[in-house]
Amino acid sequence: MYLRMGRASDVNPLRVLHVIARRRKPDGSKHQDHFLPCSKDLNEESMHELEARRMQLSRDMSVGLHSRGGNRGSEIPQQNAAEFNRHTKPEIIANALNAWNSDTYHEEVVIGEDVLKLNHREGYYNLHFPIRRGEFNIHSNVGGSLFSVLSDLQIIWEFVLFKMMNILSKDISRYKAVLIVPDIYNRIHLGEYMTLLLKRIGFGSCFIVQDHVSATFGAGLGYACVVDVGDQKASVSCVEDGISHPKTRVRFDYGGGDVSQVLYWLLKKGNFPYQEYDEQNILDTWLLQQLKENYCHVFENTIGNIEKYFVVHQPCTEKRIYTFCSLDEFTVAPLSLFYIELLAVTGANKALPKTQKPCSLQSHPEDCFDAEYLRETGRRNKETLEHVSLEGAAENPEDEMATDGLEQERDHRNNDWDYWLQPDGQLVGLEQAIVQCVERCQLKRKMYGCILLVGGGMKFPGLSKWLQKKLSDKIPAAYRSEQCIVISPKEIDSEITSWKGAAIMSCLESASELWLSESEWTRYGWRALREKTVFLW
């Protein structure tokens, strides 16, 4: 959801909403990427399962004791809260008319937070998020091609570089760039990133680093099991000495945005007073995000009938202040990361996980050393040798060329999904994903002893203690005493830990061997990228 960019010498990076609005042509197609994952229309059976899980979770939490020793309230306050919300009326602030109007915007494109100031009801702009679920947001609608996504990225990034960081376009070739990419990557997209940075934007040189590796550098850790939860995805992998172990990498298509949708589903059950809420409305979904960030927590002893308020300010309307009562909605919603059944609200509970594909399944015509090339050339060489061999020579199956093993790798399909799926086909909870990840690593004791939480999708007070409690029930008894969860190492915000790590890496003396210049990319292309990447290709 956010782009974080800054100089390596900066204390904190700039944080810009990673979105672009393009003025739509009068007869052009309409398209609007939503801020949040779309909610699903659930059938009666799914709704019954969802409600059963919610009630079970509420009961489990209700048996807990307050810090003062008293039991949590019963269902009676819940009825009172719903009745209060049903009759509450907003307070209207006089002379606070919101006069936002898209007619005041004549730009062809609007970038970042300025998109929120547009009146999207009038449909003058198409809205695009270039990155969704940790990958390029490629789709079949207008603006969904690979070329369109790269063009959007170029415009957004150049806006931040030239307008917000005040770098002159003529001086950009004197700058070097470090790009942080997901730990589970698409090799073809990495090449597109390099072309974008070196050819289209014009950096002098750059290198690419995986986000989990960068997070360990930012935290000052030599090894860690990195748990990264963002707005659209959650990923886990084990990192040691700057290497992310491929077998431990997994990414799930759920994150903070899905938690927001679960929160709204819970609030609706309690008669949420803002009845005009529309998930197609950008400002409404932005309001829901703010409610989540301001009020969600995982403190069992602070659950109760609590009054909260929020402000609604829509285009061409007066400002309204709503007051409502909540019980456990703001605690149950964050726990959907562990009780995955609740994510049925967006359908993320049954989305197949992503694991790292083998090289042979990501071949590229410009990569002269990929598995496809070696397989084809190895076959041709073998056929030539067989043709010129002496007649009657016995064929020894053990003399088959080593490249034939790549044929098997090419036909291999990832069967690791069973590790990340429950018997009913739903994804495992986040705590179980951590256990499965560490169990696939040889350094189990070290990884259980250092679990690093990064990303902005899991910044809920009290969540680390809840995760520690859940892990204690899952990990083998021999490793429970080693368990340690790291949230904000060196007092660094978990949202920028990976960015800080990239800044540190760029200043290392050994980084001089990593930089890939524009001339090298032009001359050698993928060969240079393969040789200079700081991770296993």
PDB file of N, CA and C in Angstrom, residues 407-484:
ATOM      1  N   GLU A 407      15.140 -31.819 -16.612  1.00  0.00           N
ATOM      2  CA  GLU A 407      13.870 -32.227 -17.215  1.00  0.00           C
ATOM      3  C   GLU A 407      12.891 -32.618 -16.113  1.00  0.00           C
ATOM      4  N   GLN A 408      13.392 -33.347 -15.127  1.00  0.00           N
ATOM      5  CA  GLN A 408      12.534 -33.738 -14.029  1.00  0.00           C
ATOM      6  C   GLN A 408      12.116 -32.519 -13.218  1.00  0.00           C
ATOM      7  N   GLU A 409      13.065 -31.579 -13.061  1.00  0.00           N
ATOM      8  CA  GLU A 409      12.734 -30.390 -12.296  1.00  0.00           C
ATOM      9  C   GLU A 409      11.676 -29.562 -13.017  1.00  0.00           C
ATOM     10  N   ARG A 410      11.765 -29.555 -14.350  1.00  0.00           N
ATOM     11  CA  ARG A 410      10.789 -28.799 -15.129  1.00  0.00           C
ATOM     12  C   ARG A 410       9.394 -29.401 -14.988  1.00  0.00           C
ATOM     13  N   ASP A 411       9.323 -30.741 -14.947  1.00  0.00           N
ATOM     14  CA  ASP A 411       8.030 -31.394 -14.817  1.00  0.00           C
ATOM     15  C   ASP A 411       7.522 -31.399 -13.382  1.00  0.00           C
ATOM     16  N   HIS A 412       8.398 -30.983 -12.487  1.00  0.00           N
ATOM     17  CA  HIS A 412       8.026 -30.971 -11.071  1.00  0.00           C
ATOM     18  C   HIS A 412       6.979 -29.890 -10.804  1.00  0.00           C
ATOM     19  N   ARG A 413       5.959 -30.212 -10.077  1.00  0.00           N
ATOM     20  CA  ARG A 413       4.983 -29.234  -9.641  1.00  0.00           C
ATOM     21  C   ARG A 413       5.046 -29.174  -8.122  1.00  0.00           C
ATOM     22  N   ASN A 414       4.881 -27.956  -7.611  1.00  0.00           N
ATOM     23  CA  ASN A 414       5.066 -27.744  -6.189  1.00  0.00           C
ATOM     24  C   ASN A 414       3.984 -28.469  -5.388  1.00  0.00           C
ATOM     25  N   ASN A 415       4.386 -29.504  -4.655  1.00  0.00           N
ATOM     26  CA  ASN A 415       3.452 -30.255  -3.830  1.00  0.00           C
ATOM     27  C   ASN A 415       3.572 -29.893  -2.363  1.00  0.00           C
ATOM     28  N   ASP A 416       4.205 -28.734  -2.077  1.00  0.00           N
ATOM     29  CA  ASP A 416       4.407 -28.329  -0.702  1.00  0.00           C
ATOM     30  C   ASP A 416       3.177 -27.690  -0.085  1.00  0.00           C
ATOM     31  N   TRP A 417       2.104 -27.531  -0.833  1.00  0.00           N
ATOM     32  CA  TRP A 417       0.937 -26.859  -0.297  1.00  0.00           C
ATOM     33  C   TRP A 417       0.358 -27.585   0.890  1.00  0.00           C
ATOM     34  N   ASP A 418       0.529 -28.903   0.964  1.00  0.00           N
ATOM     35  CA  ASP A 418      -0.032 -29.659   2.083  1.00  0.00           C
ATOM     36  C   ASP A 418       0.510 -29.161   3.418  1.00  0.00           C
ATOM     37  N   TYR A 419       1.719 -28.609   3.414  1.00  0.00           N
ATOM     38  CA  TYR A 419       2.299 -28.098   4.649  1.00  0.00           C
ATOM     39  C   TYR A 419       1.535 -26.885   5.166  1.00  0.00           C
ATOM     40  N   TRP A 420       0.916 -26.136   4.247  1.00  0.00           N
ATOM     41  CA  TRP A 420       0.324 -24.848   4.613  1.00  0.00           C
ATOM     42  C   TRP A 420      -1.202 -24.884   4.583  1.00  0.00           C
ATOM     43  N   LEU A 421      -1.787 -26.057   4.378  1.00  0.00           N
ATOM     44  CA  LEU A 421      -3.238 -26.177   4.319  1.00  0.00           C
ATOM     45  C   LEU A 421      -3.736 -27.123   5.399  1.00  0.00           C
ATOM     46  N   GLN A 422      -4.895 -26.788   5.968  1.00  0.00           N
ATOM     47  CA  GLN A 422      -5.539 -27.663   6.927  1.00  0.00           C
ATOM     48  C   GLN A 422      -6.323 -28.746   6.183  1.00  0.00           C
ATOM     49  N   PRO A 423      -6.744 -29.792   6.876  1.00  0.00           N
ATOM     50  CA  PRO A 423      -7.484 -30.870   6.198  1.00  0.00           C
ATOM     51  C   PRO A 423      -8.731 -30.398   5.456  1.00  0.00           C
ATOM     52  N   ASP A 424      -9.359 -29.298   5.922  1.00  0.00           N
ATOM     53  CA  ASP A 424     -10.561 -28.803   5.255  1.00  0.00           C
ATOM     54  C   ASP A 424     -10.249 -27.868   4.090  1.00  0.00           C
ATOM     55  N   GLY A 425      -8.959 -27.722   3.755  1.00  0.00           N
ATOM     56  CA  GLY A 425      -8.580 -26.897   2.613  1.00  0.00           C
ATOM     57  C   GLY A 425      -8.286 -25.454   2.942  1.00  0.00           C
ATOM     58  N   GLN A 426      -8.444 -25.057   4.197  1.00  0.00           N
ATOM     59  CA  GLN A 426      -8.151 -23.686   4.596  1.00  0.00           C
ATOM     60  C   GLN A 426      -6.675 -23.538   4.949  1.00  0.00           C
ATOM     61  N   LEU A 427      -6.182 -22.311   4.855  1.00  0.00           N
ATOM     62  CA  LEU A 427      -4.799 -22.038   5.208  1.00  0.00           C
ATOM     63  C   LEU A 427      -4.574 -22.235   6.703  1.00  0.00           C
ATOM     64  N   VAL A 428      -3.353 -22.543   7.062  1.00  0.00           N
ATOM     65  CA  VAL A 428      -3.003 -22.626   8.473  1.00  0.00           C
ATOM     66  C   VAL A 428      -2.900 -21.220   9.043  1.00  0.00           C
ATOM     67  N   GLY A 429      -3.031 -21.100  10.359  1.00  0.00           N
ATOM     68  CA  GLY A 429      -2.867 -19.816  11.017  1.00  0.00           C
ATOM     69  C   GLY A 429      -1.415 -19.359  10.976  1.00  0.00           C
ATOM     70  N   LEU A 430      -1.205 -18.099  11.305  1.00  0.00           N
ATOM     71  CA  LEU A 430       0.139 -17.533  11.205  1.00  0.00           C
ATOM     72  C   LEU A 430       1.121 -18.235  12.126  1.00  0.00           C
ATOM     73  N   GLU A 431       0.666 -18.616  13.319  1.00  0.00           N
ATOM     74  CA  GLU A 431       1.581 -19.291  14.250  1.00  0.00           C
ATOM     75  C   GLU A 431       1.978 -20.665  13.722  1.00  0.00           C
ATOM     76  N   GLN A 432       1.036 -21.380  13.073  1.00  0.00           N
ATOM     77  CA  GLN A 432       1.357 -22.684  12.508  1.00  0.00           C
ATOM     78  C   GLN A 432       2.278 -22.536  11.308  1.00  0.00           C
ATOM     79  N   ALA A 433       2.113 -21.464  10.533  1.00  0.00           N
ATOM     80  CA  ALA A 433       2.998 -21.216   9.395  1.00  0.00           C
ATOM     81  C   ALA A 433       4.433 -20.987   9.862  1.00  0.00           C
ATOM     82  N   ILE A 434       4.599 -20.301  10.991  1.00  0.00           N
ATOM     83  CA  ILE A 434       5.946 -20.084  11.538  1.00  0.00           C
ATOM     84  C   ILE A 434       6.580 -21.416  11.931  1.00  0.00           C
ATOM     85  N   VAL A 435       5.803 -22.270  12.598  1.00  0.00           N
ATOM     86  CA  VAL A 435       6.317 -23.574  13.017  1.00  0.00           C
ATOM     87  C   VAL A 435       6.708 -24.414  11.805  1.00  0.00           C
ATOM     88  N   GLN A 436       5.856 -24.444  10.789  1.00  0.00           N
ATOM     89  CA  GLN A 436       6.152 -25.224   9.588  1.00  0.00           C
ATOM     90  C   GLN A 436       7.395 -24.691   8.892  1.00  0.00           C
ATOM     91  N   CYS A 437       7.543 -23.382   8.872  1.00  0.00           N
ATOM     92  CA  CYS A 437       8.709 -22.767   8.234  1.00  0.00           C
ATOM     93  C   CYS A 437       9.990 -23.180   8.944  1.00  0.00           C
ATOM     94  N   VAL A 438       9.992 -23.072  10.274  1.00  0.00           N
ATOM     95  CA  VAL A 438      11.205 -23.406  11.037  1.00  0.00           C
ATOM     96  C   VAL A 438      11.507 -24.895  10.949  1.00  0.00           C
ATOM     97  N   GLU A 439      10.474 -25.736  10.942  1.00  0.00           N
ATOM     98  CA  GLU A 439      10.688 -27.177  10.871  1.00  0.00           C
ATOM     99  C   GLU A 439      11.319 -27.599   9.547  1.00  0.00           C
ATOM    100  N   ARG A 440      11.199 -26.775   8.507  1.00  0.00           N
ATOM    101  CA  ARG A 440      11.817 -27.074   7.217  1.00  0.00           C
ATOM    102  C   ARG A 440      13.242 -26.547   7.144  1.00  0.00           C
ATOM    103  N   CYS A 441      13.729 -25.986   8.238  1.00  0.00           N
ATOM    104  CA  CYS A 441      15.091 -25.455   8.304  1.00  0.00           C
ATOM    105  C   CYS A 441      15.917 -26.327   9.253  1.00  0.00           C
ATOM    106  N   GLN A 442      17.191 -26.470   8.981  1.00  0.00           N
ATOM    107  CA  GLN A 442      18.050 -27.305   9.816  1.00  0.00           C
ATOM    108  C   GLN A 442      18.409 -26.619  11.134  1.00  0.00           C
ATOM    109  N   LEU A 443      18.352 -25.299  11.163  1.00  0.00           N
ATOM    110  CA  LEU A 443      18.765 -24.554  12.359  1.00  0.00           C
ATOM    111  C   LEU A 443      17.545 -24.229  13.216  1.00  0.00           C
ATOM    112  N   LYS A 444      16.877 -25.239  13.690  1.00  0.00           N
ATOM    113  CA  LYS A 444      15.611 -25.031  14.393  1.00  0.00           C
ATOM    114  C   LYS A 444      15.800 -24.263  15.691  1.00  0.00           C
ATOM    115  N   ARG A 445      16.781 -24.620  16.478  1.00  0.00           N
ATOM    116  CA  ARG A 445      16.967 -23.969  17.775  1.00  0.00           C
ATOM    117  C   ARG A 445      17.253 -22.478  17.613  1.00  0.00           C
ATOM    118  N   LYS A 446      18.086 -22.149  16.638  1.00  0.00           N
ATOM    119  CA  LYS A 446      18.422 -20.742  16.411  1.00  0.00           C
ATOM    120  C   LYS A 446      17.199 -19.969  15.918  1.00  0.00           C
ATOM    121  N   MET A 447      16.420 -20.556  15.018  1.00  0.00           N
ATOM    122  CA  MET A 447      15.291 -19.834  14.437  1.00  0.00           C
ATOM    123  C   MET A 447      14.157 -19.653  15.444  1.00  0.00           C
ATOM    124  N   TYR A 448      13.883 -20.672  16.269  1.00  0.00           N
ATOM    125  CA  TYR A 448      12.881 -20.504  17.315  1.00  0.00           C
ATOM    126  C   TYR A 448      13.333 -19.456  18.331  1.00  0.00           C
ATOM    127  N   GLY A 449      14.640 -19.287  18.456  1.00  0.00           N
ATOM    128  CA  GLY A 449      15.173 -18.320  19.416  1.00  0.00           C
ATOM    129  C   GLY A 449      15.198 -16.903  18.909  1.00  0.00           C
ATOM    130  N   CYS A 450      14.798 -16.676  17.655  1.00  0.00           N
ATOM    131  CA  CYS A 450      14.812 -15.306  17.123  1.00  0.00           C
ATOM    132  C   CYS A 450      13.750 -15.193  16.027  1.00  0.00           C
ATOM    133  N   ILE A 451      12.559 -14.772  16.407  1.00  0.00           N
ATOM    134  CA  ILE A 451      11.456 -14.570  15.470  1.00  0.00           C
ATOM    135  C   ILE A 451      11.263 -13.064  15.317  1.00  0.00           C
ATOM    136  N   LEU A 452      11.499 -12.569  14.130  1.00  0.00           N
ATOM    137  CA  LEU A 452      11.476 -11.127  13.872  1.00  0.00           C
ATOM    138  C   LEU A 452      10.171 -10.743  13.184  1.00  0.00           C
ATOM    139  N   LEU A 453       9.406  -9.835  13.797  1.00  0.00           N
ATOM    140  CA  LEU A 453       8.145  -9.355  13.231  1.00  0.00           C
ATOM    141  C   LEU A 453       8.377  -8.012  12.545  1.00  0.00           C
ATOM    142  N   VAL A 454       8.032  -7.915  11.273  1.00  0.00           N
ATOM    143  CA  VAL A 454       8.177  -6.672  10.525  1.00  0.00           C
ATOM    144  C   VAL A 454       6.901  -6.428   9.719  1.00  0.00           C
ATOM    145  N   GLY A 455       6.814  -5.244   9.129  1.00  0.00           N
ATOM    146  CA  GLY A 455       5.652  -4.895   8.320  1.00  0.00           C
ATOM    147  C   GLY A 455       4.630  -4.105   9.120  1.00  0.00           C
ATOM    148  N   GLY A 456       3.747  -3.425   8.412  1.00  0.00           N
ATOM    149  CA  GLY A 456       2.765  -2.576   9.066  1.00  0.00           C
ATOM    150  C   GLY A 456       1.411  -3.216   9.264  1.00  0.00           C
ATOM    151  N   GLY A 457       1.225  -4.461   8.828  1.00  0.00           N
ATOM    152  CA  GLY A 457      -0.082  -5.099   8.923  1.00  0.00           C
ATOM    153  C   GLY A 457      -0.354  -5.793  10.233  1.00  0.00           C
ATOM    154  N   MET A 458       0.627  -5.788  11.151  1.00  0.00           N
ATOM    155  CA  MET A 458       0.465  -6.522  12.407  1.00  0.00           C
ATOM    156  C   MET A 458       0.866  -5.656  13.594  1.00  0.00           C
ATOM    157  N   LYS A 459       0.739  -4.330  13.444  1.00  0.00           N
ATOM    158  CA  LYS A 459       1.138  -3.420  14.512  1.00  0.00           C
ATOM    159  C   LYS A 459      -0.023  -3.192  15.473  1.00  0.00           C
ATOM    160  N   PHE A 460      -0.420  -4.255  16.148  1.00  0.00           N
ATOM    161  CA  PHE A 460      -1.499  -4.172  17.117  1.00  0.00           C
ATOM    162  C   PHE A 460      -0.919  -4.354  18.518  1.00  0.00           C
ATOM    163  N   PRO A 461      -1.201  -3.450  19.442  1.00  0.00           N
ATOM    164  CA  PRO A 461      -0.682  -3.599  20.809  1.00  0.00           C
ATOM    165  C   PRO A 461      -1.086  -4.936  21.409  1.00  0.00           C
ATOM    166  N   GLY A 462      -0.121  -5.608  22.007  1.00  0.00           N
ATOM    167  CA  GLY A 462      -0.378  -6.878  22.665  1.00  0.00           C
ATOM    168  C   GLY A 462      -0.299  -8.089  21.772  1.00  0.00           C
ATOM    169  N   LEU A 463      -0.116  -7.898  20.460  1.00  0.00           N
ATOM    170  CA  LEU A 463      -0.151  -9.051  19.556  1.00  0.00           C
ATOM    171  C   LEU A 463       1.063  -9.957  19.743  1.00  0.00           C
ATOM    172  N   SER A 464       2.228  -9.382  20.077  1.00  0.00           N
ATOM    173  CA  SER A 464       3.423 -10.214  20.248  1.00  0.00           C
ATOM    174  C   SER A 464       3.253 -11.208  21.394  1.00  0.00           C
ATOM    175  N   LYS A 465       2.600 -10.779  22.489  1.00  0.00           N
ATOM    176  CA  LYS A 465       2.375 -11.688  23.610  1.00  0.00           C
ATOM    177  C   LYS A 465       1.392 -12.786  23.217  1.00  0.00           C
ATOM    178  N   TRP A 466       0.387 -12.406  22.418  1.00  0.00           N
ATOM    179  CA  TRP A 466      -0.571 -13.412  21.955  1.00  0.00           C
ATOM    180  C   TRP A 466       0.125 -14.432  21.064  1.00  0.00           C
ATOM    181  N   LEU A 467       0.987 -13.943  20.162  1.00  0.00           N
ATOM    182  CA  LEU A 467       1.720 -14.845  19.277  1.00  0.00           C
ATOM    183  C   LEU A 467       2.627 -15.761  20.080  1.00  0.00           C
ATOM    184  N   GLN A 468       3.268 -15.222  21.099  1.00  0.00           N
ATOM    185  CA  GLN A 468       4.148 -16.049  21.926  1.00  0.00           C
ATOM    186  C   GLN A 468       3.347 -17.137  22.637  1.00  0.00           C
ATOM    187  N   LYS A 469       2.163 -16.783  23.084  1.00  0.00           N
ATOM    188  CA  LYS A 469       1.295 -17.761  23.749  1.00  0.00           C
ATOM    189  C   LYS A 469       0.869 -18.862  22.773  1.00  0.00           C
ATOM    190  N   LYS A 470       0.507 -18.474  21.543  1.00  0.00           N
ATOM    191  CA  LYS A 470       0.086 -19.461  20.552  1.00  0.00           C
ATOM    192  C   LYS A 470       1.247 -20.357  20.139  1.00  0.00           C
ATOM    193  N   LEU A 471       2.434 -19.771  19.988  1.00  0.00           N
ATOM    194  CA  LEU A 471       3.598 -20.563  19.591  1.00  0.00           C
ATOM    195  C   LEU A 471       3.995 -21.556  20.665  1.00  0.00           C
ATOM    196  N   SER A 472       3.813 -21.181  21.920  1.00  0.00           N
ATOM    197  CA  SER A 472       4.192 -22.076  23.017  1.00  0.00           C
ATOM    198  C   SER A 472       3.411 -23.378  22.969  1.00  0.00           C
ATOM    199  N   ASP A 473       2.208 -23.312  22.395  1.00  0.00           N
ATOM    200  CA  ASP A 473       1.393 -24.525  22.294  1.00  0.00           C
ATOM    201  C   ASP A 473       1.728 -25.339  21.054  1.00  0.00           C
ATOM    202  N   LYS A 474       2.499 -24.767  20.134  1.00  0.00           N
ATOM    203  CA  LYS A 474       2.752 -25.415  18.845  1.00  0.00           C
ATOM    204  C   LYS A 474       4.168 -25.973  18.705  1.00  0.00           C
ATOM    205  N   ILE A 475       5.164 -25.224  19.195  1.00  0.00           N
ATOM    206  CA  ILE A 475       6.545 -25.633  18.936  1.00  0.00           C
ATOM    207  C   ILE A 475       6.919 -26.813  19.821  1.00  0.00           C
ATOM    208  N   PRO A 476       7.872 -27.632  19.385  1.00  0.00           N
ATOM    209  CA  PRO A 476       8.316 -28.768  20.200  1.00  0.00           C
ATOM    210  C   PRO A 476       8.812 -28.316  21.573  1.00  0.00           C
ATOM    211  N   ALA A 477       8.596 -29.145  22.561  1.00  0.00           N
ATOM    212  CA  ALA A 477       8.936 -28.788  23.948  1.00  0.00           C
ATOM    213  C   ALA A 477      10.414 -28.469  24.110  1.00  0.00           C
ATOM    214  N   ALA A 478      11.270 -29.111  23.314  1.00  0.00           N
ATOM    215  CA  ALA A 478      12.710 -28.904  23.458  1.00  0.00           C
ATOM    216  C   ALA A 478      13.141 -27.491  23.116  1.00  0.00           C
ATOM    217  N   TYR A 479      12.308 -26.755  22.357  1.00  0.00           N
ATOM    218  CA  TYR A 479      12.707 -25.427  21.893  1.00  0.00           C
ATOM    219  C   TYR A 479      11.928 -24.298  22.561  1.00  0.00           C
ATOM    220  N   ARG A 480      11.007 -24.619  23.461  1.00  0.00           N
ATOM    221  CA  ARG A 480      10.163 -23.579  24.037  1.00  0.00           C
ATOM    222  C   ARG A 480      10.948 -22.587  24.879  1.00  0.00           C
ATOM    223  N   SER A 481      11.966 -23.043  25.556  1.00  0.00           N
ATOM    224  CA  SER A 481      12.762 -22.129  26.369  1.00  0.00           C
ATOM    225  C   SER A 481      13.588 -21.175  25.523  1.00  0.00           C
ATOM    226  N   GLU A 482      13.793 -21.517  24.253  1.00  0.00           N
ATOM    227  CA  GLU A 482      14.591 -20.676  23.368  1.00  0.00           C
ATOM    228  C   GLU A 482      13.767 -19.567  22.707  1.00  0.00           C
ATOM    229  N   GLN A 483      12.444 -19.653  22.828  1.00  0.00           N
ATOM    230  CA  GLN A 483      11.562 -18.780  22.057  1.00  0.00           C
ATOM    231  C   GLN A 483      11.778 -17.312  22.404  1.00  0.00           C
ATOM    232  N   CYS A 484      11.934 -16.483  21.375  1.00  0.00           N
ATOM    233  CA  CYS A 484      12.117 -15.047  21.568  1.00  0.00           C
ATOM    234  C   CYS A 484      11.550 -14.324  20.357  1.00  0.00           C
TER     235      CYS A 484
END
